[in-house]
Short mmCIF file of N, CA and C in Angstrom, two decimals:
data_model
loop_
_atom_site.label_atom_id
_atom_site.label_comp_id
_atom_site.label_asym_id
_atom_site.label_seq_id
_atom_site.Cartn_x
_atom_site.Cartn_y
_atom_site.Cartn_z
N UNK W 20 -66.78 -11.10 32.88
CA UNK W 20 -66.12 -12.38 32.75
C UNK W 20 -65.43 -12.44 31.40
N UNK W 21 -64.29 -13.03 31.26
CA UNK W 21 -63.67 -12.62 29.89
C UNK W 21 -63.92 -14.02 29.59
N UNK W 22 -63.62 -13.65 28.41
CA UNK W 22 -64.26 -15.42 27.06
C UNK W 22 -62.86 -15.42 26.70
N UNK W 23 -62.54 -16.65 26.76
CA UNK W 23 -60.92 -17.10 26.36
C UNK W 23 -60.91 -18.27 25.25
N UNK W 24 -60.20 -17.59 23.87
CA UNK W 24 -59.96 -18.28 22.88
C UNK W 24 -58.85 -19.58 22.76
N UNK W 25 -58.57 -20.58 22.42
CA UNK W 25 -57.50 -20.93 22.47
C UNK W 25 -57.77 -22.27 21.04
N UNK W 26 -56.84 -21.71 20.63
CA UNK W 26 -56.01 -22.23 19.26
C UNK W 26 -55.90 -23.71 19.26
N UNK W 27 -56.15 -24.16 18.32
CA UNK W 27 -55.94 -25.51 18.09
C UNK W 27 -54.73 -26.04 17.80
N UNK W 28 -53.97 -24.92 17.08
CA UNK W 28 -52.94 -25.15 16.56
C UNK W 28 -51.39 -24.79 17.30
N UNK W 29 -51.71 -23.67 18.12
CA UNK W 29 -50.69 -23.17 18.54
C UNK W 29 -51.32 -23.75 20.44
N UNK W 30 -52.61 -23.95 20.90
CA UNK W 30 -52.65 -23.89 22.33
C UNK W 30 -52.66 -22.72 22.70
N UNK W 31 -52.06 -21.59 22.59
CA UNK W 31 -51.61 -20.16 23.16
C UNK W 31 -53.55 -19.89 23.48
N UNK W 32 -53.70 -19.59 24.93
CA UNK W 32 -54.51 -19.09 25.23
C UNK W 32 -54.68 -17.22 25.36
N UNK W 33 -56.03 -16.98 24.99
CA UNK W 33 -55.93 -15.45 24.98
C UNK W 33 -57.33 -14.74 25.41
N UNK W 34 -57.42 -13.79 26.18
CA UNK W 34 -58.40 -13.16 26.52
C UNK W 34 -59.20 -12.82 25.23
N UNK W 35 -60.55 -12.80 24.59
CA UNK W 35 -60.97 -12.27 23.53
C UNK W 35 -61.79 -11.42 24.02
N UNK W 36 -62.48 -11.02 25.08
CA UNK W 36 -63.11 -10.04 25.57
C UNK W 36 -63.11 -10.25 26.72
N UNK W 37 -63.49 -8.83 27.63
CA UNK W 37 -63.78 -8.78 28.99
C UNK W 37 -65.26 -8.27 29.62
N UNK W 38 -65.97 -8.80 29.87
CA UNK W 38 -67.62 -8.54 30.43
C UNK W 38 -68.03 -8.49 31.66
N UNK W 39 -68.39 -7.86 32.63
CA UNK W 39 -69.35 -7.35 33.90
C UNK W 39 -70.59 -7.99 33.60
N UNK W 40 -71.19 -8.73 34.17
CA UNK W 40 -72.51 -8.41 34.19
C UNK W 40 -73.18 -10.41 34.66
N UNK W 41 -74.36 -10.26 34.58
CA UNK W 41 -75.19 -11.37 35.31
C UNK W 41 -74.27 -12.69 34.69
N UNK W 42 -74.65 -14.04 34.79
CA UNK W 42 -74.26 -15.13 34.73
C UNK W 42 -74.87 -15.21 32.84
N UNK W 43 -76.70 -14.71 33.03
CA UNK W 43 -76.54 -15.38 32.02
C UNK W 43 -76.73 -13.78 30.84
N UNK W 44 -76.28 -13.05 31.13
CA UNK W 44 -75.18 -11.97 30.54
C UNK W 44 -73.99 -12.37 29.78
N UNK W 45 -73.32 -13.27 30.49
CA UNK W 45 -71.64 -13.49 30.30
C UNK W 45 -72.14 -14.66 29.34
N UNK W 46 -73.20 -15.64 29.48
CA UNK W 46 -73.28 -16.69 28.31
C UNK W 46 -73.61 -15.86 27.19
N UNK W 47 -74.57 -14.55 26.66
CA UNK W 47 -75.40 -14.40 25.89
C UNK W 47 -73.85 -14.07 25.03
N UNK W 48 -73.22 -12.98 26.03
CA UNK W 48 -71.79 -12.11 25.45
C UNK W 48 -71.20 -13.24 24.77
N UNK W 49 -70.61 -14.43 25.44
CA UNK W 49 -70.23 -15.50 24.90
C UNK W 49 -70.64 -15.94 23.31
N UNK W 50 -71.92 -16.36 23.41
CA UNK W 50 -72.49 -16.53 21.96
C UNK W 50 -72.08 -15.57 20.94
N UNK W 51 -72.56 -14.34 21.46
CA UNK W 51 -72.39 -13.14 20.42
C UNK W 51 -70.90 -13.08 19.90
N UNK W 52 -69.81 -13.34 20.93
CA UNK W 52 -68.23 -13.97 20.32
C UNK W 52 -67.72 -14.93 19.92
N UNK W 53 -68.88 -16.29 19.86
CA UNK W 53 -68.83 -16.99 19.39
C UNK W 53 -68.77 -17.21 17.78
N UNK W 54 -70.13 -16.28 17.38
CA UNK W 54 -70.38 -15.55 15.97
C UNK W 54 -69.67 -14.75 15.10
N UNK W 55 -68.72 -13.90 15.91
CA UNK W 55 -67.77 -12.75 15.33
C UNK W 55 -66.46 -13.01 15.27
N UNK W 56 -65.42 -13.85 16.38
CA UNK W 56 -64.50 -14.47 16.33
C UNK W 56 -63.94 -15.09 15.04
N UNK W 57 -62.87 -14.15 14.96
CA UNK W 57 -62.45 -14.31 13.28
C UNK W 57 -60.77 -14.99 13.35
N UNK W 58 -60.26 -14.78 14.77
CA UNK W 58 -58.38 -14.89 14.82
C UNK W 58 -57.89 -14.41 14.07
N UNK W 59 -58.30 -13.02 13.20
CA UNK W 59 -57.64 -12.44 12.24
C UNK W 59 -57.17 -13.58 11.26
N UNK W 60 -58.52 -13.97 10.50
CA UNK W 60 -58.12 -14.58 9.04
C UNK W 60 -58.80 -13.44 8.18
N UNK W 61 -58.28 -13.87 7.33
CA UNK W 61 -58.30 -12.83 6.21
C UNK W 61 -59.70 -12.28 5.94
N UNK W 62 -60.53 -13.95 5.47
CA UNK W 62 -61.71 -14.02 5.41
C UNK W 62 -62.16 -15.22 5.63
N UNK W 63 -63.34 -15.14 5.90
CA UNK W 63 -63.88 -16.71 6.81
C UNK W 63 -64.82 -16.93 5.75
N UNK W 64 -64.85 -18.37 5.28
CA UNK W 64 -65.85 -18.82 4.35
C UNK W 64 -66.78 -19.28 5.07
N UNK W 65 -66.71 -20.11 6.14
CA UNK W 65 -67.89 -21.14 6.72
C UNK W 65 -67.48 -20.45 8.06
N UNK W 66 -68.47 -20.75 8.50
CA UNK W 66 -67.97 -20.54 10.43
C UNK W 66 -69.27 -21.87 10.81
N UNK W 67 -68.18 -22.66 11.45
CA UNK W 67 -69.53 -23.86 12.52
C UNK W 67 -69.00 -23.29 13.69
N UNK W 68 -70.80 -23.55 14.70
CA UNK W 68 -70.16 -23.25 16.08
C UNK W 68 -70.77 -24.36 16.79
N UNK W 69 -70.56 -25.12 17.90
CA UNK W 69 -70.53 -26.28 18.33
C UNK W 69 -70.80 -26.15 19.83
N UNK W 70 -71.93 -26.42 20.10
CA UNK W 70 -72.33 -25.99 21.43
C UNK W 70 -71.79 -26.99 22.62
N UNK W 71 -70.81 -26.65 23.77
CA UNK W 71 -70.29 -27.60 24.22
C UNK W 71 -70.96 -27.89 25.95
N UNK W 72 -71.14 -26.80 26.15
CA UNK W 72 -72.14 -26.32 27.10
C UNK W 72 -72.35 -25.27 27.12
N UNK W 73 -73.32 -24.51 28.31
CA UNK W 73 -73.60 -22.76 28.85
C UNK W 73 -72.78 -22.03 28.84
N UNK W 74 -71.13 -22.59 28.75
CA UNK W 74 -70.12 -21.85 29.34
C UNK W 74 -69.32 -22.36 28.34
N UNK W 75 -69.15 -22.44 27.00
CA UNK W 75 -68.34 -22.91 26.19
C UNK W 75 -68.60 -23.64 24.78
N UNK W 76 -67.85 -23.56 23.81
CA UNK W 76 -68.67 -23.42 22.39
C UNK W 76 -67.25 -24.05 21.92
N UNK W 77 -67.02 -24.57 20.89
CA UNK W 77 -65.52 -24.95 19.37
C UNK W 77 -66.39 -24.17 18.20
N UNK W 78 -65.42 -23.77 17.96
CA UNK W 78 -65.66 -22.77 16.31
C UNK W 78 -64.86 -23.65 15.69
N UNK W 79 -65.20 -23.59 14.30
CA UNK W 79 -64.55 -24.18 13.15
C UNK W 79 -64.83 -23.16 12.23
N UNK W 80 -64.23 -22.31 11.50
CA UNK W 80 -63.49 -21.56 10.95
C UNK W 80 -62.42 -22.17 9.78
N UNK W 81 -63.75 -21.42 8.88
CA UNK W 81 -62.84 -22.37 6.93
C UNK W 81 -62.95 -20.88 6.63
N UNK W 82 -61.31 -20.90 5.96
CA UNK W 82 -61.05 -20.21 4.95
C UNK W 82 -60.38 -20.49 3.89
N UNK W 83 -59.79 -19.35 3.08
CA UNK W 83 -59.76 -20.11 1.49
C UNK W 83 -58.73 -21.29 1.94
N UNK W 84 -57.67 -21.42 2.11
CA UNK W 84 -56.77 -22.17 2.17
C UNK W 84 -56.52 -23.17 3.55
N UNK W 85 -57.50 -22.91 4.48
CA UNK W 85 -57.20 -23.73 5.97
C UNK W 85 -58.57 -23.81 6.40
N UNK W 86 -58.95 -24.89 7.44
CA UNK W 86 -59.78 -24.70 8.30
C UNK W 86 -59.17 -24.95 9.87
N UNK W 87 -59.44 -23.55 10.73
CA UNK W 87 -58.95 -24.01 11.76
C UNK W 87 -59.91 -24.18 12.80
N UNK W 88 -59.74 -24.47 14.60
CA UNK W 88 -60.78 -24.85 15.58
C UNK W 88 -60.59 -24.16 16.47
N UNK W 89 -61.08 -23.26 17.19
CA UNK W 89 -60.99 -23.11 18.34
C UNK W 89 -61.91 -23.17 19.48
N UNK W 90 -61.61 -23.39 20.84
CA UNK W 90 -62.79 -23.20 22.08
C UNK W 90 -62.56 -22.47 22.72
N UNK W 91 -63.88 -21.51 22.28
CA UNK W 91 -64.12 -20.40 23.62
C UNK W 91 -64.67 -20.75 24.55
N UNK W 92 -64.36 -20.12 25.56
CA UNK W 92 -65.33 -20.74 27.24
C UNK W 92 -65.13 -19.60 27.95
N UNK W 93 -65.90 -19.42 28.96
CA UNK W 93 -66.43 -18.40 29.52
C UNK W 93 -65.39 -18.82 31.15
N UNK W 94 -64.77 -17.86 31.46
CA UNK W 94 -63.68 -18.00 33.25
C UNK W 94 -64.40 -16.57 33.67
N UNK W 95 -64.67 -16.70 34.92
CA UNK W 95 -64.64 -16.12 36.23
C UNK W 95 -63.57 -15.70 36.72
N UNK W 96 -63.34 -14.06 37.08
CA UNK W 96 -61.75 -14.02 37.59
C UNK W 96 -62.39 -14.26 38.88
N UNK W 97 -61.45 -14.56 39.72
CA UNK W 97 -61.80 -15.51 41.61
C UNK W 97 -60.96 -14.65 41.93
N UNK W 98 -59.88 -14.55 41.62
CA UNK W 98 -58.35 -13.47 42.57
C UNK W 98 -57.77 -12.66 41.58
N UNK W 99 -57.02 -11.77 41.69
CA UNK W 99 -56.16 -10.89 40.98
C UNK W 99 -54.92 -10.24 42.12
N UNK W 100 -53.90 -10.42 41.68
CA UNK W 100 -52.88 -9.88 42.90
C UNK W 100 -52.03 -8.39 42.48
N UNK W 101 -53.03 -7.62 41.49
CA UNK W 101 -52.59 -6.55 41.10
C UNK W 101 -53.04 -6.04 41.91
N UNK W 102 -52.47 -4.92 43.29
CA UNK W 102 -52.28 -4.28 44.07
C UNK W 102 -53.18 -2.52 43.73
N UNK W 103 -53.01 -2.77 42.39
CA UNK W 103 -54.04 -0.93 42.04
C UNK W 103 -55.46 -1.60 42.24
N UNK W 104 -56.02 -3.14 41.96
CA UNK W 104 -57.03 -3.18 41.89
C UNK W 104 -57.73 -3.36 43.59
N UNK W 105 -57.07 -3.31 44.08
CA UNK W 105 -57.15 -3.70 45.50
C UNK W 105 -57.53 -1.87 46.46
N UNK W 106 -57.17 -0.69 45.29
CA UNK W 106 -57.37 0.24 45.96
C UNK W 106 -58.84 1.26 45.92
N UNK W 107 -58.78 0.76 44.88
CA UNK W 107 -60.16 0.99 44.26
C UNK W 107 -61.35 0.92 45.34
N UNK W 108 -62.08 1.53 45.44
CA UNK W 108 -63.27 1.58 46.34
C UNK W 108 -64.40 0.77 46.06
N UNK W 109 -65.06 -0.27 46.47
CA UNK W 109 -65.73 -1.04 46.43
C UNK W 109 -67.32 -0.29 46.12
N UNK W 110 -67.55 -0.87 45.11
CA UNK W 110 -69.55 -0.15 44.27
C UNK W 110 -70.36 -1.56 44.66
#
């Protein structure tokens, strides 16, 4: 299940990782990117993380000169209409 970042500032949503595995697998993965999630700042002075539910967290992220926010949350892919993934042999 991939954890999707999205910017406070810009909105632009973005995959930050991609994970296989149980339900509460994909929360633990979650947390653990909750913690490390940097958006390429330089350097992070503070990091708050803000528990919003099982499936979703706001970071607040201070550095020297800004503090910015973002929410990660945990999506389920349901469909994909890429045609290679469709050829693939089912495990």
């Amino acid at each position: 299940m991939p954890a999707s970042g999205v910017s406070d500032s810009g909105r632009d949503g973005r995959i930050v990782t991609e994970f296989e595995g149980s339900e509460e697998e994909a929360e633990a993965a979650l947390l653990r990117a909750a913690h490390t999630y940097e958006h390429g700042l330089w350097k992070v002075r503070r990091r708050e993380i803000f528990k919003c539910s099982s499936r979703s967290y706001f970071i607040r992220l201070q550095s020297r000169l800004a503090t910015y926010g973002f929410l990660i949350q945990l999506a389920e892919l349901v469909h994909d209409s890429d045609t290679k993934q469709l050829d693939r042999p089912a495990t």
